[in-house]
Short mmCIF file of C-alpha atoms in Angstrom, two decimals:
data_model
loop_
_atom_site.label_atom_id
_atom_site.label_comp_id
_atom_site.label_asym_id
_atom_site.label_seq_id
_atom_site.Cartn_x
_atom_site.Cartn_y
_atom_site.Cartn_z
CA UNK A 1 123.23 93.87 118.95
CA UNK A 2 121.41 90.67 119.41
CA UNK A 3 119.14 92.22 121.46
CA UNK A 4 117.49 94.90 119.83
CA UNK A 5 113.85 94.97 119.87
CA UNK A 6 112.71 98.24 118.69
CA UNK A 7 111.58 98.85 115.64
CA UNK A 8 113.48 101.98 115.48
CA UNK A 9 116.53 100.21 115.86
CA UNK A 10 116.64 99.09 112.13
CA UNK A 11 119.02 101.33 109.95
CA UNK A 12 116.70 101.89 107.19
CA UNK A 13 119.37 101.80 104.86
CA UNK A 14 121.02 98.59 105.66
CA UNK A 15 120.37 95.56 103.14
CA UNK A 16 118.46 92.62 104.95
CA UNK A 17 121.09 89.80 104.23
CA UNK A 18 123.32 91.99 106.92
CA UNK A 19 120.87 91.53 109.66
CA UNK A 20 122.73 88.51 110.66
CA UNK A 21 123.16 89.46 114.63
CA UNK A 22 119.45 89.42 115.07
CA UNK A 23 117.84 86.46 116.35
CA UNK A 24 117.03 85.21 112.86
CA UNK A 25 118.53 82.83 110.20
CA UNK A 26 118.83 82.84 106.00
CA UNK A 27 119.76 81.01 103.88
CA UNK A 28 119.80 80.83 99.97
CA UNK A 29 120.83 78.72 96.74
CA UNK A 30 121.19 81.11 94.58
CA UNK A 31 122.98 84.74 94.54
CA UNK A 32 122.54 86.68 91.27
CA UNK A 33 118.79 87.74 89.97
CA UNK A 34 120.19 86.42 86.74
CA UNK A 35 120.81 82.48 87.83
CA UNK A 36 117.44 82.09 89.32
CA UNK A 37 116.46 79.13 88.51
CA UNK A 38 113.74 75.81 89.33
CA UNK A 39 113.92 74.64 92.11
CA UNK A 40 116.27 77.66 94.00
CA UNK A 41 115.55 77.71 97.61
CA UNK A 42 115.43 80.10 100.38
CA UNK A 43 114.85 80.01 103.89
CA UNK A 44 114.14 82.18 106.78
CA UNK A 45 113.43 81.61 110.58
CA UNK A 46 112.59 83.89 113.69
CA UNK A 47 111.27 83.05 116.84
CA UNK A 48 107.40 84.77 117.27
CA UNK A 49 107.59 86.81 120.72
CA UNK A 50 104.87 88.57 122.79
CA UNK A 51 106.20 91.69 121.80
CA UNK A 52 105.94 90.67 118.18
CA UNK A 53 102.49 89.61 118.26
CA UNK A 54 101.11 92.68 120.55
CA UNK A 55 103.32 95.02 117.68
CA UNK A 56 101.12 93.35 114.82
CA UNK A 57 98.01 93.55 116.59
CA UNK A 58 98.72 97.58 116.64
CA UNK A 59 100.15 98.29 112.92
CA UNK A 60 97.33 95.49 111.47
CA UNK A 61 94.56 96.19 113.48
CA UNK A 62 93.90 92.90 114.59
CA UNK A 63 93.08 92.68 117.84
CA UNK A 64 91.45 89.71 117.85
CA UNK A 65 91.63 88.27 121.95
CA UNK A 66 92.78 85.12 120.83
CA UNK A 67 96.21 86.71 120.14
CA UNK A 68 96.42 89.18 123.14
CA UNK A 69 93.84 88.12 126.18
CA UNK A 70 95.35 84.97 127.58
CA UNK A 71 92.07 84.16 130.14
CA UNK A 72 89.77 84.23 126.84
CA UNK A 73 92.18 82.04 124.74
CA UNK A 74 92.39 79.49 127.55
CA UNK A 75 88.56 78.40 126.59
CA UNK A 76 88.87 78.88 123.30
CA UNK A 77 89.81 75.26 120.89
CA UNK A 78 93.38 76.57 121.01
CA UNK A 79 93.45 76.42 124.72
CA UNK A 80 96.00 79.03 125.05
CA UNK A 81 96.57 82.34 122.46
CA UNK A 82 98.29 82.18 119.10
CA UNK A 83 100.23 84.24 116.74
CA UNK A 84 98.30 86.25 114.17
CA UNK A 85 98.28 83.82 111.02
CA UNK A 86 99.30 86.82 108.71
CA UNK A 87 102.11 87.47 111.18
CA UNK A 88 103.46 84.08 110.57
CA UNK A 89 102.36 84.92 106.42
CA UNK A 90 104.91 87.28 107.09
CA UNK A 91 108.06 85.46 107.76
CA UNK A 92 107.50 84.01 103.47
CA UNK A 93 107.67 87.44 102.92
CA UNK A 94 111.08 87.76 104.46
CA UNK A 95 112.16 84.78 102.95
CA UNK A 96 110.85 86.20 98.94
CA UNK A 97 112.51 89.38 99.65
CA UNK A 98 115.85 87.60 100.58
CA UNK A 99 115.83 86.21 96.94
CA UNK A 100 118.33 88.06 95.22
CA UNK A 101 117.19 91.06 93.06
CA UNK A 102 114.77 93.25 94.28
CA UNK A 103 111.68 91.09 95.17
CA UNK A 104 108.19 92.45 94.48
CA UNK A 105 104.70 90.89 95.64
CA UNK A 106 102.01 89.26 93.18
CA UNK A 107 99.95 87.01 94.84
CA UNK A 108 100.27 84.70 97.63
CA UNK A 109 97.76 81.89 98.73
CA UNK A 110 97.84 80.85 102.06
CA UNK A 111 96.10 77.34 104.04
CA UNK A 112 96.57 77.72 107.79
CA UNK A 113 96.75 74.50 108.77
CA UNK A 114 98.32 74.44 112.55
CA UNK A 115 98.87 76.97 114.90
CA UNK A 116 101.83 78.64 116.14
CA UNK A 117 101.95 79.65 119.88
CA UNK A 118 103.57 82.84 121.18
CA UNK A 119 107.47 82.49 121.61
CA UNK A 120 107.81 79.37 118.91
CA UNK A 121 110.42 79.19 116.71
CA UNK A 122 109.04 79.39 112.90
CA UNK A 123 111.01 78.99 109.57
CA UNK A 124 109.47 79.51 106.23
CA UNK A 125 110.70 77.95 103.09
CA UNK A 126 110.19 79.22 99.48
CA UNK A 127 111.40 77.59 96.36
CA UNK A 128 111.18 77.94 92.97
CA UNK A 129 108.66 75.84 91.09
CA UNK A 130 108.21 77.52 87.38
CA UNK A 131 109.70 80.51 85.67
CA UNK A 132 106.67 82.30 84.34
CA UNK A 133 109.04 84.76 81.85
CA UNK A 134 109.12 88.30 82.30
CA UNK A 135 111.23 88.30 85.27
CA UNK A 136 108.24 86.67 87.18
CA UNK A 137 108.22 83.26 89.28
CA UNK A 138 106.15 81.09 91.35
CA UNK A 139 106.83 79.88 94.37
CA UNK A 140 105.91 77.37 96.80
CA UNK A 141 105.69 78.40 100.43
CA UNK A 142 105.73 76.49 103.61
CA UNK A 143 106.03 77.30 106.71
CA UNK A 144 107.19 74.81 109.94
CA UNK A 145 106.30 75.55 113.43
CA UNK A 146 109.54 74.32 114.35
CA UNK A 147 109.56 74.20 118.15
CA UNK A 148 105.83 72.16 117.49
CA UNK A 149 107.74 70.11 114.46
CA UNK A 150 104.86 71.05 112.06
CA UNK A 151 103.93 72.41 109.02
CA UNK A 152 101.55 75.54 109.74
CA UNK A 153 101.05 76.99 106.33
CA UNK A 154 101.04 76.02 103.16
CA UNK A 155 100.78 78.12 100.07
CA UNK A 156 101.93 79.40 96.76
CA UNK A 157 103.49 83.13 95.87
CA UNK A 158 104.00 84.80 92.47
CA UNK A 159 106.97 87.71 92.85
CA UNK A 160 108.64 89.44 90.10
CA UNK A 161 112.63 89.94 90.36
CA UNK A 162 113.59 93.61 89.38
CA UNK A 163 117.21 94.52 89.34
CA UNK A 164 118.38 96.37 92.08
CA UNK A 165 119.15 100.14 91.83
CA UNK A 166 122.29 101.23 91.19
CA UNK B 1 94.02 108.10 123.89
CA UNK B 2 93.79 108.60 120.21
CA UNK B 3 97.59 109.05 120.47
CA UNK B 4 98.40 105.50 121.27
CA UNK B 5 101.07 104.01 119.16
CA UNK B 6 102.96 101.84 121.70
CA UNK B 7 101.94 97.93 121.67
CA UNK B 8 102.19 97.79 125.35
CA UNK B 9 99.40 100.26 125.25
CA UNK B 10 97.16 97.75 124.06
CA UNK B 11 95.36 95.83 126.84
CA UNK B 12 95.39 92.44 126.32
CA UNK B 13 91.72 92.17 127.55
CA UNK B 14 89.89 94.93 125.46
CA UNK B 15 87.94 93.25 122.49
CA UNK B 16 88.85 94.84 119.69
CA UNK B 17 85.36 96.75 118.98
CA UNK B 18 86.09 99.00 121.84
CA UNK B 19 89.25 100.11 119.99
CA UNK B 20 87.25 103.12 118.95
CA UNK B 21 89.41 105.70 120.41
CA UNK B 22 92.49 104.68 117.91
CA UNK B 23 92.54 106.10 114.69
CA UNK B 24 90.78 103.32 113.15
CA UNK B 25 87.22 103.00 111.90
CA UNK B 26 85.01 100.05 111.76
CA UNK B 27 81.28 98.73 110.72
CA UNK B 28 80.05 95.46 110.59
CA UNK B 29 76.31 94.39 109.26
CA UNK B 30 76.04 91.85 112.08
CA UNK B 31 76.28 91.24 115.64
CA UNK B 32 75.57 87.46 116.42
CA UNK B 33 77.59 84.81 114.93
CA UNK B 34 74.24 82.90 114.72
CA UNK B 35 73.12 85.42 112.18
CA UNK B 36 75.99 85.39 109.56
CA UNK B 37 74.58 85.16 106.25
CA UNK B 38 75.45 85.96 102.60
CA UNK B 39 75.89 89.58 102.14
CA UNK B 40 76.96 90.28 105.43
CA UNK B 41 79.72 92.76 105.54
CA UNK B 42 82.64 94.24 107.66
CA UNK B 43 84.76 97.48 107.09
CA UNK B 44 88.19 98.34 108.49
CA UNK B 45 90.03 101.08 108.26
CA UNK B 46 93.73 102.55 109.23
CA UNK B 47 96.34 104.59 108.59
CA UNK B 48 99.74 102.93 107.37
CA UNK B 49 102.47 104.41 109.17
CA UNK B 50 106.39 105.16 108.73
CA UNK B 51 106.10 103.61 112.31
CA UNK B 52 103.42 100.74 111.30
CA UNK B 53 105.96 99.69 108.46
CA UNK B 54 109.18 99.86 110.91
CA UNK B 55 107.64 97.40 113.48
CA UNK B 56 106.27 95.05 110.63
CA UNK B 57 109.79 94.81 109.19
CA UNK B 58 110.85 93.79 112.35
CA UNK B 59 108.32 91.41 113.62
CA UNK B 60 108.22 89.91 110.57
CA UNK B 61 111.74 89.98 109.35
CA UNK B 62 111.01 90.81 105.91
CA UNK B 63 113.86 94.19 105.92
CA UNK B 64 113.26 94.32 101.98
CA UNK B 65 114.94 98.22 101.51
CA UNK B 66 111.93 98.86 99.03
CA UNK B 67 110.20 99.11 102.23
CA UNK B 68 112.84 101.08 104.59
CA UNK B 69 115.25 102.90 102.66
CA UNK B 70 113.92 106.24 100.87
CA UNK B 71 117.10 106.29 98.89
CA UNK B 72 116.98 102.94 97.52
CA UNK B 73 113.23 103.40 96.28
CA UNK B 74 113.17 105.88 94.56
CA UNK B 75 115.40 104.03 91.78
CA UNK B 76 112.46 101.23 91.92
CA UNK B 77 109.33 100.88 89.46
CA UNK B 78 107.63 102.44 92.02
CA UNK B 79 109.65 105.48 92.38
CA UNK B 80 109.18 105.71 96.85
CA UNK B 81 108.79 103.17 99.61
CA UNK B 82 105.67 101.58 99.57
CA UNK B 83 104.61 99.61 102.69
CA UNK B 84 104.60 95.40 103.08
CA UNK B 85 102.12 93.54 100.83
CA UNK B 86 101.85 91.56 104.00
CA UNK B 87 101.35 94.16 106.44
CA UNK B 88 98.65 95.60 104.41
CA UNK B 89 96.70 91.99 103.90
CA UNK B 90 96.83 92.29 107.33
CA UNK B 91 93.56 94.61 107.75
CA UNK B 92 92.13 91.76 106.00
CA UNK B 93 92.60 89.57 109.23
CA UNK B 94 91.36 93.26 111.23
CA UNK B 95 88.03 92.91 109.42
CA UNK B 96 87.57 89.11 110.07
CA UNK B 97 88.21 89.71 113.42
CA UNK B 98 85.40 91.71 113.59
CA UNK B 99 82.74 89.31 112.56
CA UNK B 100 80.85 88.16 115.69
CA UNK B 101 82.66 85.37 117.34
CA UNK B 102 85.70 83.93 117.39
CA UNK B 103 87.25 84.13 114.15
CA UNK B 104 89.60 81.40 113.47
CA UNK B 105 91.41 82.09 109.91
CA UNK B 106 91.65 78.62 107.49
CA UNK B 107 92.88 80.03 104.04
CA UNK B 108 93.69 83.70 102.03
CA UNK B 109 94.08 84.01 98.77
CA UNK B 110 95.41 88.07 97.82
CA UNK B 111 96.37 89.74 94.48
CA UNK B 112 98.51 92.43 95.23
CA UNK B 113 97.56 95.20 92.51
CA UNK B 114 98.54 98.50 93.61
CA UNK B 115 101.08 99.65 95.85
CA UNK B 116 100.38 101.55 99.62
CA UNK B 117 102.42 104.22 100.18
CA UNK B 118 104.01 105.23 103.60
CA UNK B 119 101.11 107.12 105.26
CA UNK B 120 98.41 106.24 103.25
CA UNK B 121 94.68 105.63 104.17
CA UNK B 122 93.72 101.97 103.41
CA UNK B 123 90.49 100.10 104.10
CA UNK B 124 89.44 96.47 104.10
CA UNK B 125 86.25 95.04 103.14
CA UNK B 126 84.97 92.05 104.13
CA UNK B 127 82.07 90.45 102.48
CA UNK B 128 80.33 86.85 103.19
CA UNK B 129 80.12 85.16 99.57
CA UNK B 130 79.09 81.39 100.94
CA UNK B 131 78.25 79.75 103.86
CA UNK B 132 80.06 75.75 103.70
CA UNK B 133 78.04 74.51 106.84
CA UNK B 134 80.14 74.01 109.97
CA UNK B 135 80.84 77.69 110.95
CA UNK B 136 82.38 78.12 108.04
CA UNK B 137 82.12 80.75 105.59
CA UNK B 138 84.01 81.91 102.32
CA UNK B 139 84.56 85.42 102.04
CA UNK B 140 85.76 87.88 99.65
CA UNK B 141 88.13 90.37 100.81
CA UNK B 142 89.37 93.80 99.12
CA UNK B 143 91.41 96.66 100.26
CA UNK B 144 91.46 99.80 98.67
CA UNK B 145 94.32 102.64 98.95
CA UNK B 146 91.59 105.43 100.13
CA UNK B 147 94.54 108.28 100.03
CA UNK B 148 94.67 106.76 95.97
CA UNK B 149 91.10 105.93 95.55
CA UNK B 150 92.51 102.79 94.10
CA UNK B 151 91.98 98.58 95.00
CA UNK B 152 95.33 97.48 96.11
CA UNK B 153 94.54 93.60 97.01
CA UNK B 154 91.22 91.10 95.54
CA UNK B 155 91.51 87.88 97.33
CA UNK B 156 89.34 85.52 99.61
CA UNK B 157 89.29 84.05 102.74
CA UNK B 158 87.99 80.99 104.36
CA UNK B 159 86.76 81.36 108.22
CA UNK B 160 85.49 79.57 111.05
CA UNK B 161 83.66 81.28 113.24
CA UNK B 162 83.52 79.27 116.85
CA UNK B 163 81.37 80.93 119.37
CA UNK B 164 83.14 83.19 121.90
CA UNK B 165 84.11 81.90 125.41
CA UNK B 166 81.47 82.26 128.28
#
């Protein structure tokens, strides 16, 4: 349902593209590993909730007060707290791993460049800038603070496409 | 308690260094951010959970099966689920937060070379490599797979460190 909120709640077994009655949004250009191509694009957005933020502050470790004590963030240069920038890092990987194929990390560089308050709507966009052979690509990777109208981070990832299992 | 694994359970008002009653270990070479210097350096160190990986997938979004479904892995390179690249790089961000001050993150750079597997021990180091002037520092950042005894990410990060709120 469109509210679940638990982490439990995910069928471990069901593909991400069928997550569609979440609160989330895909798209992609492309649909076979095989046709990947320059400049293929996907796109994913979620909105960044309280209860996301305090989850990644317990399965990262980072419990930095700027994301979770609201008093100390208030006199901080943010003036109010802010989502975990590798939290937000990790809406391009939800994006790579909605290429099609199974998707597996390289590298990713990542420039924070805005912030991204708790409960704003973020999208990430990757797409395809060079075909490196060997099944392997890189990537540029944005992501927009889209209830703020910015970009918040800028980057590039490297991935290699496996086929999926049978 | 040492049994904590709700993210409710997390006050938002507890700096993280008094976290020491959570599975999680933690040193740091320095305790004023007036004192950074080269060489300083910060451990972190957790356990990556079935339940750690379940709440990233869903805070994040990124539902890639090599991460959730058992079934599906173990026809994959790596033969059983291995947890997010992201979700790991996150202890990364756990470290920084533990410099003295207010760590504000400007820029990561990560090589993902070894996979985490579900459960496994995993440690970030944080080490100060430059000083830019302004607060800011450049720091190289490594996590090892401590169940594996093998490095698992090699990247750096860029930080300002702003002094913490009266």
């Amino acid at each position: 349902g469109a509210n679940e909120s638990n982490g439990d709640s995910i069928p471990a077994s069901i593909p991400s593209v069928e997550h569609s009655d979440l609160d989330w949004a895909f798209e992609r250009s492309v649909d076979d590993a095989d046709e990947i191509e320059v400049g293929d694009v996907v796109t994913f957005e979620k909105t960044l909730s309280e209860d996301d933020v305090r989850a990644f502050a317990e399965v990262s470790g980072d419990t930095n007060r700027l994301h979770l004590d609201e008093e100390f963030a208030a006199d901080t240069r943010f003036g109010e707290r802010i989502v975990h920038g590798t939290l937000v890092s990790g809406l391009i990987s939800a994006a790579l791993a909605r290429l099609p194929g199974l998707t597996v990390y390289l590298s990713q560089d990542l420039e924070f460049s805005g912030p991204v308050g708790i409960g704003d709507r973020v999208s990430a966009r990757v797409e395809v800038v060079e075909a490196l052979g060997n099944a392997q690509y890189r990537l540029e990777t944005t992501i927009r603070n889209e209830t703020e109208d910015a970009t918040v981070i800028d980057g590039e990832a490297v991935v290699l496409i496996d086929e999926l299992p049978e």
